[in-house]
Amino acid sequence: MPVGTITRGTTNTNRLRRIDRWTQTLPVLRRSADPLVVDLGYGASAVTSLELHQRLAKTRTDVEVLGLEIDPARVRGASEQLEAVRAGQTGFAPDAAVRFALGGFEVPLPAGRRAAVIRALNVLRQYDEADVLPAWRMLVTRLQPNGVLIDGTCDEIGRIAAAPMARRRSRSRCASTASTSHRSWPSACRRH
């Protein structure tokens, strides 16, 4: 049973472009032996997961994106969108290493895999404050050593964003979270 609560699920094309560009710069993505990125709570459309893969593949051609949603209807909808991608009916690469599955904060991954990056944008802001820290603690256990959890929020068209980050330093402990704003992102991330 997925851990969490179904949220609004609103999203837009290019909404997370700045966070995606910033994610491209993360050392763990560039260096990981298993460049698995989880898009947790992608919402009512698969577009943010597909865009995430498209952008990260420019940095790491073997990146794999797993979109997780707690709502089975959203997983079915994303899978239908992925069928159109595979059929060459969209602007996304038909062979994009993207898949969708049912899951929440437990981040179900096969065979002991851990994510290099977990992106949970516009998810936890919809939870009670008391529920956020337990969710973060659960999520970081699903990261590779030096893996990064990106939580945060942005406006509906992605112009304004805030993304605190937690990094898993070793197998046994996590670093404290650090906050970042778009002003501290590399200049490539601030482009419109």
PDB file of C-alpha atoms in Angstrom, residues 18 90 129 149 155 165 175 180:
ATOM      1  CA  ARG A  18      14.366  25.414 -13.710  1.00  0.00           C
ATOM      2  CA  THR A  90       4.868  13.156 -29.290  1.00  0.00           C
ATOM      3  CA  GLU A 129       3.689  20.507   8.594  1.00  0.00           C
ATOM      4  CA  LEU A 149      16.136  14.575  -2.259  1.00  0.00           C
ATOM      5  CA  ASP A 155       4.073  28.705  -9.121  1.00  0.00           C
ATOM      6  CA  MET A 165      17.453  19.753  -0.576  1.00  0.00           C
ATOM      7  CA  ALA A 175      23.108  15.620   6.079  1.00  0.00           C
ATOM      8  CA  THR A 180      18.348  27.012  -2.135  1.00  0.00           C
TER       9      THR A 180
END
